[in-house]
């Protein structure tokens, strides 16, 4: 068999010759970082593309999460989800904040708003939900709880680039939304991230924090970090934006193909959308149910035996890792829906360069042919 390996994702890379003029401009300007012209252009272009007011670029999404918590002066306890990438909870620990895990909705796999209120204590200062797989959280229910208890809301929107609901960008919800532009994401800048914020004053504080707290050459107003995005990354982002319609269009084709071909496979459940009017098709998770002939892990290994490298996102749960599992909220009996999803999920390959014949291979393996 001469079929090449297929991984769960592959970064979208525009033609190299299209990137060279951007590099030429950087070489001519001699500006490599510190909010140079490419950085400023990308912030503006992202505001327009995403339909938001203010975007602060970062060197990666994790530093953006850390800084978002600093910007809102979050302390004490933060309610979050165990069903996510570890950076969500790690950003809390790095800020000396105690994560409090609540269970997820078994259909959307997002934080279940019905579980939030019981987890609130006098130490709770914020909620950090995740738009898992790019499917929007129950933003109105979360906002209502946050308003009632005077809590901040920071959305980990790493998966949610370009996602919209009936009112516009999903990123407009909460106090802040944090994006990742990592190589595996729908929109990437090699490495990168951003905070979407509602007003210029908040963005100014974020800009201070991501540049060591500097206001000017001799004035430091906060214990900031170095979170700046370089001109090279910003330039790549400007080029990537031009290719987004085509890239997301191909992702949508693959999503549709999977849904149609898996519809009648007994024991395989696909995840529906969660009310978005525009999806980004960032991931394609399936749930391997009890009536499928193989266990989830057996199917995962079978795919791997055929050089199809799917991933069990998210397994284990964040709450199962050593630095979290001692927390009362991390106990599995508190998280039945998250535990069940983590034991069933496989994310199938989805990226613009994925070929139809590889999709057929994947379906043949899952279908048992």
mmCIF file of N, CA, C and O in Angstrom, residues 156-206:
data_model
loop_
_atom_site.group_PDB
_atom_site.id
_atom_site.type_symbol
_atom_site.label_atom_id
_atom_site.label_comp_id
_atom_site.label_asym_id
_atom_site.label_seq_id
_atom_site.Cartn_x
_atom_site.Cartn_y
_atom_site.Cartn_z
ATOM 1 N N UNK A 156 -12.501 30.862 26.589
ATOM 2 C CA UNK A 156 -11.426 30.233 25.830
ATOM 3 C C UNK A 156 -12.031 29.904 24.469
ATOM 4 O O UNK A 156 -12.774 28.931 24.315
ATOM 5 N N UNK A 157 -11.727 30.753 23.500
ATOM 6 C CA UNK A 157 -12.303 30.634 22.161
ATOM 7 C C UNK A 157 -11.273 30.131 21.163
ATOM 8 O O UNK A 157 -11.323 30.454 19.975
ATOM 9 N N UNK A 158 -10.337 29.296 21.653
ATOM 10 C CA UNK A 158 -9.248 28.802 20.813
ATOM 11 C C UNK A 158 -9.762 28.103 19.561
ATOM 12 O O UNK A 158 -9.111 28.133 18.510
ATOM 13 N N UNK A 159 -10.941 27.476 19.662
ATOM 14 C CA UNK A 159 -11.495 26.723 18.527
ATOM 15 C C UNK A 159 -12.455 27.549 17.676
ATOM 16 O O UNK A 159 -12.970 27.036 16.676
ATOM 17 N N UNK A 160 -12.736 28.784 18.072
ATOM 18 C CA UNK A 160 -13.930 29.462 17.575
ATOM 19 C C UNK A 160 -13.656 30.597 16.587
ATOM 20 O O UNK A 160 -14.495 31.485 16.407
ATOM 21 N N UNK A 161 -12.517 30.569 15.912
ATOM 22 C CA UNK A 161 -12.208 31.622 14.943
ATOM 23 C C UNK A 161 -13.277 31.676 13.853
ATOM 24 O O UNK A 161 -13.567 30.674 13.192
ATOM 25 N N UNK A 162 -13.876 32.854 13.667
ATOM 26 C CA UNK A 162 -14.830 33.056 12.582
ATOM 27 C C UNK A 162 -16.225 32.537 12.846
ATOM 28 O O UNK A 162 -17.111 32.686 11.992
ATOM 29 N N UNK A 163 -16.458 31.952 14.011
ATOM 30 C CA UNK A 163 -17.788 31.407 14.324
ATOM 31 C C UNK A 163 -18.738 32.555 14.658
ATOM 32 O O UNK A 163 -18.361 33.506 15.357
ATOM 33 N N UNK A 164 -19.965 32.444 14.161
ATOM 34 C CA UNK A 164 -20.967 33.482 14.413
ATOM 35 C C UNK A 164 -22.267 32.857 14.894
ATOM 36 O O UNK A 164 -22.601 31.721 14.531
ATOM 37 N N UNK A 165 -22.988 33.621 15.719
ATOM 38 C CA UNK A 165 -24.362 33.261 16.055
ATOM 39 C C UNK A 165 -25.286 34.302 15.429
ATOM 40 O O UNK A 165 -24.835 35.133 14.614
ATOM 41 N N UNK A 166 -26.549 34.280 15.789
ATOM 42 C CA UNK A 166 -27.523 35.160 15.131
ATOM 43 C C UNK A 166 -27.185 36.641 15.306
ATOM 44 O O UNK A 166 -27.553 37.471 14.469
ATOM 45 N N UNK A 167 -26.457 36.987 16.385
ATOM 46 C CA UNK A 167 -26.135 38.383 16.636
ATOM 47 C C UNK A 167 -24.799 38.842 16.098
ATOM 48 O O UNK A 167 -24.449 40.008 16.233
ATOM 49 N N UNK A 168 -24.027 37.916 15.513
ATOM 50 C CA UNK A 168 -22.706 38.281 14.994
ATOM 51 C C UNK A 168 -21.627 37.364 15.548
ATOM 52 O O UNK A 168 -21.891 36.193 15.841
ATOM 53 N N UNK A 169 -20.436 37.892 15.705
ATOM 54 C CA UNK A 169 -19.304 37.078 16.147
ATOM 55 C C UNK A 169 -19.549 36.491 17.525
ATOM 56 O O UNK A 169 -19.972 37.183 18.458
ATOM 57 N N UNK A 170 -19.249 35.214 17.687
ATOM 58 C CA UNK A 170 -19.361 34.571 18.997
ATOM 59 C C UNK A 170 -18.342 35.170 19.963
ATOM 60 O O UNK A 170 -18.493 35.087 21.189
ATOM 61 N N UNK A 171 -17.334 35.835 19.416
ATOM 62 C CA UNK A 171 -16.252 36.394 20.237
ATOM 63 C C UNK A 171 -16.670 37.652 20.989
ATOM 64 O O UNK A 171 -15.925 38.144 21.835
ATOM 65 N N UNK A 172 -17.852 38.170 20.690
ATOM 66 C CA UNK A 172 -18.293 39.399 21.363
ATOM 67 C C UNK A 172 -18.842 39.107 22.757
ATOM 68 O O UNK A 172 -19.085 40.025 23.547
ATOM 69 N N UNK A 173 -19.055 37.852 23.079
ATOM 70 C CA UNK A 173 -19.646 37.495 24.372
ATOM 71 C C UNK A 173 -18.593 37.472 25.469
ATOM 72 O O UNK A 173 -17.403 37.266 25.218
ATOM 73 N N UNK A 174 -19.064 37.654 26.696
ATOM 74 C CA UNK A 174 -18.175 37.646 27.842
ATOM 75 C C UNK A 174 -17.393 38.943 27.971
ATOM 76 O O UNK A 174 -17.523 39.869 27.159
ATOM 77 N N UNK A 175 -16.573 39.022 29.021
ATOM 78 C CA UNK A 175 -15.712 40.190 29.210
ATOM 79 C C UNK A 175 -14.569 40.174 28.207
ATOM 80 O O UNK A 175 -14.179 41.225 27.689
ATOM 81 N N UNK A 176 -14.003 38.981 27.970
ATOM 82 C CA UNK A 176 -12.922 38.809 27.005
ATOM 83 C C UNK A 176 -13.082 37.451 26.326
ATOM 84 O O UNK A 176 -13.620 36.512 26.922
ATOM 85 N N UNK A 177 -12.600 37.351 25.089
ATOM 86 C CA UNK A 177 -12.500 36.065 24.394
ATOM 87 C C UNK A 177 -11.065 35.896 23.924
ATOM 88 O O UNK A 177 -10.456 36.840 23.413
ATOM 89 N N UNK A 178 -10.548 34.685 24.089
ATOM 90 C CA UNK A 178 -9.145 34.417 23.772
ATOM 91 C C UNK A 178 -9.047 33.419 22.625
ATOM 92 O O UNK A 178 -9.650 32.347 22.665
ATOM 93 N N UNK A 179 -8.285 33.793 21.601
ATOM 94 C CA UNK A 179 -8.095 32.969 20.410
ATOM 95 C C UNK A 179 -6.699 32.354 20.391
ATOM 96 O O UNK A 179 -5.757 32.920 20.937
ATOM 97 N N UNK A 180 -6.589 31.209 19.728
ATOM 98 C CA UNK A 180 -5.290 30.603 19.436
ATOM 99 C C UNK A 180 -5.085 30.579 17.932
ATOM 100 O O UNK A 180 -6.003 30.225 17.178
ATOM 101 N N UNK A 181 -3.888 30.961 17.513
ATOM 102 C CA UNK A 181 -3.509 30.874 16.094
ATOM 103 C C UNK A 181 -2.386 29.855 15.913
ATOM 104 O O UNK A 181 -1.506 30.004 15.072
ATOM 105 N N UNK A 182 -2.423 28.814 16.728
ATOM 106 C CA UNK A 182 -1.433 27.742 16.636
ATOM 107 C C UNK A 182 -1.523 27.059 15.269
ATOM 108 O O UNK A 182 -2.557 27.129 14.592
ATOM 109 N N UNK A 183 -0.452 26.391 14.886
ATOM 110 C CA UNK A 183 -0.377 25.757 13.563
ATOM 111 C C UNK A 183 -1.534 24.816 13.278
ATOM 112 O O UNK A 183 -1.902 24.601 12.123
ATOM 113 N N UNK A 184 -2.139 24.232 14.325
ATOM 114 C CA UNK A 184 -3.221 23.266 14.114
ATOM 115 C C UNK A 184 -4.581 23.922 13.946
ATOM 116 O O UNK A 184 -5.559 23.226 13.668
ATOM 117 N N UNK A 185 -4.660 25.223 14.101
ATOM 118 C CA UNK A 185 -5.965 25.883 14.097
ATOM 119 C C UNK A 185 -6.428 26.255 12.686
ATOM 120 O O UNK A 185 -5.637 26.295 11.741
ATOM 121 N N UNK A 186 -7.729 26.546 12.573
ATOM 122 C CA UNK A 186 -8.324 26.937 11.288
ATOM 123 C C UNK A 186 -7.559 28.099 10.666
ATOM 124 O O UNK A 186 -7.230 28.093 9.475
ATOM 125 N N UNK A 187 -7.287 29.110 11.481
ATOM 126 C CA UNK A 187 -6.466 30.259 11.069
ATOM 127 C C UNK A 187 -5.208 30.219 11.906
ATOM 128 O O UNK A 187 -5.274 30.214 13.139
ATOM 129 N N UNK A 188 -4.056 30.142 11.252
ATOM 130 C CA UNK A 188 -2.814 30.086 12.023
ATOM 131 C C UNK A 188 -1.832 31.159 11.572
ATOM 132 O O UNK A 188 -1.863 31.632 10.437
ATOM 133 N N UNK A 189 -0.971 31.521 12.517
ATOM 134 C CA UNK A 189 0.134 32.450 12.229
ATOM 135 C C UNK A 189 1.449 31.757 12.590
ATOM 136 O O UNK A 189 2.351 32.382 13.131
ATOM 137 N N UNK A 190 1.570 30.472 12.266
ATOM 138 C CA UNK A 190 2.610 29.558 12.758
ATOM 139 C C UNK A 190 2.335 29.305 14.244
ATOM 140 O O UNK A 190 1.905 28.245 14.642
ATOM 141 N N UNK A 191 2.648 30.279 15.072
ATOM 142 C CA UNK A 191 2.245 30.341 16.479
ATOM 143 C C UNK A 191 1.648 31.719 16.698
ATOM 144 O O UNK A 191 2.102 32.693 16.114
ATOM 145 N N UNK A 192 0.638 31.782 17.539
ATOM 146 C CA UNK A 192 0.058 33.089 17.812
ATOM 147 C C UNK A 192 -1.229 32.961 18.590
ATOM 148 O O UNK A 192 -1.728 31.868 18.863
ATOM 149 N N UNK A 193 -1.776 34.105 18.963
ATOM 150 C CA UNK A 193 -3.036 34.164 19.676
ATOM 151 C C UNK A 193 -3.516 35.589 19.748
ATOM 152 O O UNK A 193 -2.862 36.507 19.229
ATOM 153 N N UNK A 194 -4.653 35.777 20.387
ATOM 154 C CA UNK A 194 -5.210 37.127 20.496
ATOM 155 C C UNK A 194 -6.253 37.169 21.598
ATOM 156 O O UNK A 194 -6.855 36.156 21.953
ATOM 157 N N UNK A 195 -6.450 38.364 22.133
ATOM 158 C CA UNK A 195 -7.567 38.633 23.038
ATOM 159 C C UNK A 195 -8.508 39.601 22.341
ATOM 160 O O UNK A 195 -8.081 40.649 21.850
ATOM 161 N N UNK A 196 -9.770 39.225 22.277
ATOM 162 C CA UNK A 196 -10.819 40.111 21.766
ATOM 163 C C UNK A 196 -11.419 40.827 22.964
ATOM 164 O O UNK A 196 -11.869 40.186 23.931
ATOM 165 N N UNK A 197 -11.395 42.160 22.938
ATOM 166 C CA UNK A 197 -11.871 42.920 24.084
ATOM 167 C C UNK A 197 -12.852 44.007 23.635
ATOM 168 O O UNK A 197 -12.839 44.434 22.481
ATOM 169 N N UNK A 198 -13.709 44.449 24.563
ATOM 170 C CA UNK A 198 -14.838 45.299 24.171
ATOM 171 C C UNK A 198 -14.539 46.789 24.070
ATOM 172 O O UNK A 198 -15.315 47.529 23.459
ATOM 173 N N UNK A 199 -13.436 47.261 24.664
ATOM 174 C CA UNK A 199 -13.222 48.711 24.687
ATOM 175 C C UNK A 199 -11.727 49.019 24.648
ATOM 176 O O UNK A 199 -10.881 48.172 24.958
ATOM 177 N N UNK A 200 -11.432 50.253 24.277
ATOM 178 C CA UNK A 200 -10.039 50.679 24.092
ATOM 179 C C UNK A 200 -9.261 50.690 25.410
ATOM 180 O O UNK A 200 -8.062 50.393 25.433
ATOM 181 N N UNK A 201 -9.926 51.015 26.518
ATOM 182 C CA UNK A 201 -9.237 51.066 27.809
ATOM 183 C C UNK A 201 -8.739 49.674 28.218
ATOM 184 O O UNK A 201 -7.603 49.528 28.694
ATOM 185 N N UNK A 202 -9.580 48.660 28.034
ATOM 186 C CA UNK A 202 -9.172 47.289 28.354
ATOM 187 C C UNK A 202 -8.034 46.849 27.447
ATOM 188 O O UNK A 202 -7.063 46.223 27.892
ATOM 189 N N UNK A 203 -8.129 47.191 26.174
ATOM 190 C CA UNK A 203 -7.050 46.819 25.253
ATOM 191 C C UNK A 203 -5.732 47.490 25.655
ATOM 192 O O UNK A 203 -4.669 46.875 25.573
ATOM 193 N N UNK A 204 -5.798 48.716 26.110
ATOM 194 C CA UNK A 204 -4.577 49.408 26.539
ATOM 195 C C UNK A 204 -3.925 48.690 27.714
ATOM 196 O O UNK A 204 -2.712 48.505 27.751
ATOM 197 N N UNK A 205 -4.739 48.256 28.672
ATOM 198 C CA UNK A 205 -4.184 47.512 29.808
ATOM 199 C C UNK A 205 -3.555 46.202 29.322
ATOM 200 O O UNK A 205 -2.462 45.825 29.763
ATOM 201 N N UNK A 206 -4.230 45.517 28.407
ATOM 202 C CA UNK A 206 -3.697 44.269 27.864
ATOM 203 C C UNK A 206 -2.370 44.526 27.140
ATOM 204 O O UNK A 206 -1.406 43.771 27.296
#
